[in-house]
């Protein structure tokens, strides 16, 4: 008697999306089923390395497709690892496996952007229900004593499972096609679909008894024999993608390790929509045999946007991450590949700057992450960073190397400012002192930039310095206009310290200001204004009052009319002078993006206006 099971709720949802709205190119179901058959054969090959008792040990490791246009069916069979009863329930009835889980999560979070998601996830097995009235999965596990079962479903709410006799090891899927899709029961149709990507499957594929593919690994062939179309088809097959690769690197090396590799950068960064974190996707092979489809420790974290394959003859087939020796080998391999890929990006930047800029727009965030976290490749990554600056046009960027080449002899540091936009940085008080001294300043607009600059610390021996940091020392500069004399200035500073109390850590005169009367500087070297703002944003409602008091340095421009005026009236008109001092302080906070409570400032402004 067949037992009936309900699909897990998530699977029902997934089926609904896949069947009804998602894919316009239904033929990809063939690719998905063949890729599962190929995976199952790879797994068997691996199991054979360690297990002796394997069911039907003499079966060929191949994939067989048969069409029957009378019966309107397509059958796909492999002699791979197979599934036990429990595995059928888990793998085909629950969301346990990763691809679908990530897909569903992205669909939920992506909302209206679903179109962008097509093809960024392999929906796998369930794609068969785009074309099927009913699907029967016969499967027998490699474990010699496990009985075979048939799993049957029409892809609506439930499926059945029943024990069957007389099955060989592996899986046989019989697809009962819908009337609209009965074309897939013809040899001609399936052949066209298979020809597109079967060359990338490393097991023989037969259609109605006829061999379709020469088993050949694209990455082992010579570059000049491979067409762009082949690369693109390989990318689509390997990465389960629908787009064309944005960049491609095919390379071989003999020393220090024998490597054949193809790496792809996709069109778009899937993490950009604030969705699921990308998983490593560069597969590891040894002499065409898949060792790990998604090794976590091969490439550095920031390389998780890459797709492709790495094949090295120097790896043992039964590589084990438990042994030091094998771990060291993987690490060495990853280092060689990463170095090569970064060299490739540097060449792209030099030879095709426009393409590189487009790449950087989409994937620059990973380069930044790497520059801040990957100690091994830090220098090469830093060379790829791009920023707008006070010398570039809006929207145009410069590299750190180009910045350095423009530095004057006296200049020791690379200056940067963090702000929400070009306009915000140029309006603020921090730029003017550097501009007046003809010093270039990099503009940083992204939330991570602060973190990146702090971690990177230096480039080409030059310190990366925030132009709004309190300890910034700028050289002498011929300023225009008469400054307040020293006695008056000292008295004003003393008075301001008393008047502003614990709102300021220090008040001092500054030579960095040109047009602004005052500026606040970050006195806390461990918490930048940006970090402070982030902390504030993350705090739950009502807890704002508990933040430690902000300790800023207030810098005064001794040449500015407002400062001179304040020095004049501080004794004569105490009440007005206090209002002015507080307003000056708030204005400076506002310019730094640090003003926490504008309502007090508004009240004070009214009072000041009354006196006009
Ligand atoms: P994915 O391949 O991304 O894991 P699929 O939906 O394509 O997702 O397949 C789900 C799971 O079902 C696979 O992970 C595998 O465990 C199992 N499976 C599918 N087809 C086969 C097969 N031909 N032989 C053995 N197991 C299979
Ligand atoms: Mg699959």
PDB file of N, CA and C and ligand atoms in Angstrom, residues 31-37 39 97 99 122-126 240, ligand 2:
ATOM      1  N   UNK A  31      18.022  20.152 -17.740  1.00  0.00           N
ATOM      2  CA  UNK A  31      19.330  20.462 -17.181  1.00  0.00           C
ATOM      3  C   UNK A  31      19.382  20.127 -15.687  1.00  0.00           C
ATOM      4  N   UNK A  32      18.319  20.501 -14.979  1.00  0.00           N
ATOM      5  CA  UNK A  32      18.298  20.260 -13.533  1.00  0.00           C
ATOM      6  C   UNK A  32      18.324  18.773 -13.203  1.00  0.00           C
ATOM      7  N   UNK A  33      17.548  17.991 -13.944  1.00  0.00           N
ATOM      8  CA  UNK A  33      17.500  16.552 -13.646  1.00  0.00           C
ATOM      9  C   UNK A  33      18.807  15.862 -14.043  1.00  0.00           C
ATOM     10  N   UNK A  34      19.389  16.291 -15.168  1.00  0.00           N
ATOM     11  CA  UNK A  34      20.670  15.707 -15.566  1.00  0.00           C
ATOM     12  C   UNK A  34      21.749  16.100 -14.561  1.00  0.00           C
ATOM     13  N   UNK A  35      21.666  17.321 -14.077  1.00  0.00           N
ATOM     14  CA  UNK A  35      22.686  17.745 -13.117  1.00  0.00           C
ATOM     15  C   UNK A  35      22.525  16.971 -11.802  1.00  0.00           C
ATOM     16  N   UNK A  36      21.297  16.657 -11.407  1.00  0.00           N
ATOM     17  CA  UNK A  36      21.105  15.816 -10.217  1.00  0.00           C
ATOM     18  C   UNK A  36      21.645  14.406 -10.444  1.00  0.00           C
ATOM     19  N   UNK A  37      21.430  13.884 -11.642  1.00  0.00           N
ATOM     20  CA  UNK A  37      21.936  12.546 -11.959  1.00  0.00           C
ATOM     21  C   UNK A  37      23.460  12.546 -11.907  1.00  0.00           C
ATOM     22  N   UNK A  39      25.332  14.656 -10.182  1.00  0.00           N
ATOM     23  CA  UNK A  39      25.713  14.766  -8.760  1.00  0.00           C
ATOM     24  C   UNK A  39      25.675  13.389  -8.092  1.00  0.00           C
ATOM     25  N   UNK A  97      17.352  20.797   1.794  1.00  0.00           N
ATOM     26  CA  UNK A  97      18.542  21.076   0.985  1.00  0.00           C
ATOM     27  C   UNK A  97      18.663  22.544   0.639  1.00  0.00           C
ATOM     28  N   UNK A  99      19.791  24.722  -1.828  1.00  0.00           N
ATOM     29  CA  UNK A  99      19.391  25.542  -2.970  1.00  0.00           C
ATOM     30  C   UNK A  99      17.996  26.133  -2.817  1.00  0.00           C
ATOM     31  N   UNK A 122      19.406  27.480  -8.264  1.00  0.00           N
ATOM     32  CA  UNK A 122      18.921  26.287  -8.933  1.00  0.00           C
ATOM     33  C   UNK A 122      17.714  25.798  -8.165  1.00  0.00           C
ATOM     34  N   UNK A 123      16.570  25.809  -8.794  1.00  0.00           N
ATOM     35  CA  UNK A 123      15.382  25.340  -8.090  1.00  0.00           C
ATOM     36  C   UNK A 123      15.314  23.826  -8.176  1.00  0.00           C
ATOM     37  N   UNK A 124      16.135  23.309  -9.079  1.00  0.00           N
ATOM     38  CA  UNK A 124      16.367  21.889  -9.072  1.00  0.00           C
ATOM     39  C   UNK A 124      15.186  21.019  -9.408  1.00  0.00           C
ATOM     40  N   UNK A 125      15.067  19.985  -8.636  1.00  0.00           N
ATOM     41  CA  UNK A 125      14.122  18.919  -8.920  1.00  0.00           C
ATOM     42  C   UNK A 125      12.706  19.416  -9.215  1.00  0.00           C
ATOM     43  N   UNK A 126      12.257  20.402  -8.449  1.00  0.00           N
ATOM     44  CA  UNK A 126      10.849  20.825  -8.583  1.00  0.00           C
ATOM     45  C   UNK A 126      10.524  21.449  -9.930  1.00  0.00           C
ATOM     46  N   UNK A 240      24.175  27.452 -12.531  1.00  0.00           N
ATOM     47  CA  UNK A 240      22.717  27.464 -12.608  1.00  0.00           C
ATOM     48  C   UNK A 240      22.231  28.872 -12.937  1.00  0.00           C
TER      49      UNK A 240
HETATM   50 MG1  LIG B   2      19.926  19.811  -8.373  1.00  0.00          MG
END
